[in-house]
Amino acid sequence: MLEISNLRVTHGPIEAVHGIDISVPAGTCVALLGANGAGKTSTLSAITGTAKSTGTIRLEGEDISALPVEARVKRGIALSPEGRRVFYNLSVRENLVMGAAIRKDKAAIAEEVDHWFTRFPILGERRDQPAGTLSGGEQQMLAIARALMSRPRILLLDEPSLGLAPQIVERIFEMIRELRSQGVTILLVEQNATAAIGLSDHVYVLNNGLVSSQGRAADYGNGAELMDQITGVHG
Amino acid sequence: MDYAIQQILNALSFGAEYALIALGLAIVFSIMGLVNFAHGEVIAFGGYSMVIIGTVLTGNPFILMGAVLIACVLVSVLLERVAFRTVRKADLTTGLLTAFGVSIILQNAFLLLGSPRPIPATQFIFLDRTVLVGSIQVSSLQIYETVATALAIVALMIFLRRSTLGLAMRAAALDFEMVRLCGLRANRVIATAFAVSGLLAGLACIFIMARRGAVSPHMGFDPVLTAFVACVIGGFGSLPGAVLGGFLLGAVEVGVLVLLPQSYGSLAHAAVFALVALILVWRPDGILSPAKEKGDKI
Amino acid sequence: MNPSQRRGLLGSALLSLLVLLIVGAYYLWGETWQARVLYATFVNLLVVIGLQVFTGNANLTNFSHAAFMGIAAYAAAICVTPVAMKAISLPDAPWGLNAFELGPWTSALVALGITGGLGLLTGVFVARLTGVGVTIVSIAILVIVHSIFLHRTDIFKGNQALFGIPKVLDLPQITALVIIAIFAARWFRESRFGLQLRACADDEIGARAMGVNVFRTRLIAWVLGTLFFAVAGIAYAFFLGTISARPFYFNFVFLTVAMLILGGLRSVSGAVFGTLLISIGLETIRWLETGPQIAGLKLPQMLGLSGLMLGVVIVAVMALLPSGLMGNLEIEDLLRRRKRAETPEPR
């Protein structure tokens, strides 16, 4: 589905990612793990087109690395960004409609919005309230739902657990697990290595802008070792 | 009593004009952080188009109204394309100075190609008649103006709530990159903002022309300066704030004219600006400023 | 004196030399009418250097300079004009304004005092604001002052001319003023306050964290700037003999702001170069505007051409050269670069 080769990402004069290869096969969940500043978010920004990069990014064989942000979304890339970035001043329903901005099928969109409201009743209850009034966890669900409203081929999730209470994190991961079982292709960026490994088929570990190790998720055990490596905490 | 109603209607129609122009400024500002001082020259351009089309093609006022609206939309979108796109990512001051530069260019182009003296264009004057409502004499133009502004605001609200582009414009005020990540082209959203802003300018142009019956190169500058103040009072970038600020200014201006002796009439402008300076010192972000996001990672 | 101020002396001396060269050229080859043009250019130069002090260092756009210049011009004019003349030009003036006269020096000091006082008063408000708020309040000051000029015709004559002001200054004196202004602005730029202001412009929170009193530094720069505008206003009134409200409004504001941003608002040298370049350009265009004959061809009269070009300069500079011709550089930096470029690098 998504093939990245020799990707270098720059922010102004600074190069954050120094040439990495990542492959996300269709229907799988791939985790991109690493410490703060390892280049995870930069990699996602390069895939969505919001950061400058060199190298090739192929989506189902088509090179999309020269396309602008919007065109990549139309080709099937959707991002649930770090920090959620729901539109605070828009209602919950309007946020979901914005997610489907590239689609024309009004009826199907309305149906899907309703689907999310039954799937997450808390969002349904607050459908006409500004999204800014939601709690962090609810905003995260909304951000993921918004990303899915464009019916993407691949879903990019950037730190969905960041800053959330443990029970809420569990619910978010539950949601991701469910998506995976429905066959959604996912590239998951996380610092919570243990949880991410449990969800994924394949794991890449980023370190200072390079892939320091990769392999089948099962090979990383419960991820405790990796967690130590990423966080620097030795338990 | 009659006097009071006349003055209220006065305030409403003044306020309506300011609100229309202020909305045009606020829409563009909310999306790309540009204080578009060239908005006044969009209005003046509408006036000049009316003169040209009125003499060359047809004097039919209703066709002319349509032409004014179209001309304002076109020139507004064109200005974005040729002048403001290059400074889209620049800071506020750069944008502000660019807008002033564009405004000067257009004013002097009108001067160069037209005339420094007002050119008459009286096709819309018929809108301004004295009518009797009950026993009160009022100006029909003031009623049209108030009603048309109210309708325009309602239409704008529907557009901003119901259409995808409208939603995108509201969302873009908060997080433009996220709007692009939803698959909407930045150029399209911004062009729409300028088109809407131009449409509102066109509407204002029709009423200004109905009142003045003539165009001059600088006719747009003062109304936009006042509308700018309205935006500041309401909180820059806030659309309800722009409307509120516009009507508030209309009320203040009429209030100054009514309450102060006649000889102070020329100070109405000064009073309005003193008000805005005080409000800014009291609340630097305006009365109805949109909630600010704190730049935290979480 | 710190090392950058010492280097500033060199730069100021170079700029002064440039100014003196221009004046010298006028005395050698110029025609009499050009004295007026040169004088006007130097008045503009005083204003633009004054703008550099606040707008340039703090990077906050100020549009009120024309108002302060006008206040000083009127104050000085009303003080210095002889009573006999004021009986004709200001017959209805209240508070005995037409019943006294002062010497030129005292008049200038009174005008400086009034303008500086108003600068301090407005500065207390302005220095609290940030970003576009400063610009808006400065526009408000401009509009309010202009409305008062137009409203109180008994004192200011509005758009009519207030005439009969004795001619006190001429080219040599304003040349001296310009040179003093260049040294003062450069000295301020390199001083502790100037450095702090520039630091705030780049990162206000960072500067605050380093212990910079943002309010105080901004206030000092604002008041200092108004004093420059006051000197320019006084010099204007003391040369022309008549003043009216019209020149102290938006057109003049745009003209001087264009001069500042063309040169690059962060540097005093930029202010000087921008002013000279635009002045030369405008004189050429004004000549074209009158519809001159070139090689037997009568060009049409083109009113508005100068304004058009001014707008084009502003838009082009903002789009293509946002930090102006000089950017952060001063004149002596240019010379040094040249020197460095001339010495061949060892390979």
Coordinates of C-alpha atoms in Angstrom, one line a residue, chain A residues 7-122:
Chain A
L7 CA 13.1 9.6 2.8
R8 CA 14.8 12.7 4.1
V9 CA 12.8 15.3 5.9
T10 CA 13.9 18.9 6.5
H11 CA 12.5 21.7 8.7
G12 CA 14.3 24.7 7.3
P13 CA 18.0 24.2 7.8
I14 CA 17.6 21.2 10.0
E15 CA 17.3 17.6 8.7
A16 CA 15.1 15.6 11.0
V17 CA 15.0 12.3 9.1
H18 CA 18.1 11.1 7.3
G19 CA 17.0 8.6 4.8
I20 CA 14.6 5.8 5.9
D21 CA 12.7 3.0 4.2
I22 CA 9.3 2.0 5.5
S23 CA 6.7 -0.3 4.0
V24 CA 3.1 -0.6 5.0
P25 CA 1.4 -3.5 3.3
A26 CA -2.4 -3.3 2.7
G27 CA -4.6 -4.4 5.6
T28 CA -1.8 -4.3 8.1
C29 CA -1.0 -2.1 11.0
V30 CA 2.6 -0.8 11.2
A31 CA 3.9 0.9 14.2
L32 CA 6.6 3.6 14.1
L33 CA 8.1 3.9 17.5
G34 CA 10.8 6.1 19.0
A35 CA 11.6 8.7 21.5
N36 CA 10.8 12.4 21.3
G37 CA 12.6 14.0 18.4
A38 CA 13.4 10.7 16.7
G39 CA 11.6 11.9 13.6
K40 CA 8.3 10.1 13.8
T41 CA 6.0 13.1 13.3
S42 CA 8.4 14.4 10.6
T43 CA 8.0 11.2 8.7
L44 CA 4.2 11.5 8.9
S45 CA 4.4 15.2 7.8
A46 CA 6.4 14.1 4.8
I47 CA 3.8 11.5 3.9
T48 CA 1.0 14.1 4.1
G49 CA 3.1 16.7 2.3
T50 CA 3.2 19.3 5.1
A51 CA 7.0 19.0 5.5
K52 CA 9.6 19.3 2.8
S53 CA 11.2 16.0 1.9
T54 CA 13.3 14.1 -0.6
G55 CA 13.1 10.5 -1.6
T56 CA 10.1 8.6 -2.9
I57 CA 6.7 8.0 -1.3
R58 CA 4.5 5.5 -3.2
L59 CA 0.9 4.9 -2.6
E60 CA -0.3 1.8 -4.4
G61 CA 2.6 2.1 -6.8
E62 CA 1.9 5.8 -7.6
D63 CA 4.7 8.3 -6.6
I64 CA 2.9 11.0 -4.6
S65 CA 6.0 12.7 -3.3
A66 CA 5.6 15.7 -5.6
L67 CA 1.9 16.2 -4.9
P68 CA 0.5 19.0 -2.7
V69 CA -1.2 18.2 0.6
E70 CA -4.8 18.2 -0.8
A71 CA -4.0 15.9 -3.7
R72 CA -2.6 13.3 -1.4
V73 CA -5.7 13.4 0.7
K74 CA -7.7 12.8 -2.4
R75 CA -5.6 9.8 -3.2
G76 CA -6.4 8.2 0.1
I77 CA -4.1 9.5 2.8
A78 CA -5.8 10.6 6.1
L79 CA -4.1 11.9 9.2
S80 CA -5.3 12.0 12.8
P81 CA -2.7 14.5 13.9
E82 CA -0.6 14.9 17.0
G83 CA -2.5 17.0 19.5
R84 CA -5.8 16.0 17.8
R85 CA -6.3 19.4 16.2
V86 CA -10.1 19.1 16.0
F87 CA -11.7 22.4 14.8
Y88 CA -12.7 23.8 18.2
N89 CA -15.1 26.4 16.8
L90 CA -17.0 23.9 14.7
S91 CA -19.6 21.5 16.1
V92 CA -18.8 17.8 16.5
R93 CA -21.0 17.1 13.5
E94 CA -19.4 19.8 11.4
N95 CA -16.0 18.4 12.2
L96 CA -17.0 15.0 10.8
V97 CA -18.5 16.7 7.7
M98 CA -15.2 18.5 7.2
G99 CA -13.4 15.1 7.3
A100 CA -15.6 14.1 4.3
A101 CA -14.8 17.3 2.4
I102 CA -13.4 15.5 -0.6
R103 CA -16.5 13.4 -1.0
K104 CA -19.7 14.4 -2.9
D105 CA -22.1 11.7 -1.8
K106 CA -24.1 13.8 0.7
A107 CA -26.5 10.9 1.7
A108 CA -23.7 8.5 2.4
I109 CA -21.9 11.1 4.4
A110 CA -24.9 11.8 6.6
E111 CA -25.3 8.1 7.1
E112 CA -21.7 7.7 8.2
V113 CA -21.9 10.6 10.6
D114 CA -24.8 8.9 12.2
H115 CA -22.8 5.7 12.3
W116 CA -20.2 7.4 14.4
F117 CA -22.8 8.9 16.7
T118 CA -24.1 5.4 17.5
R119 CA -20.6 4.0 17.7
F120 CA -19.6 6.7 20.2
P121 CA -22.8 7.9 21.9
I122 CA -20.9 10.6 23.8

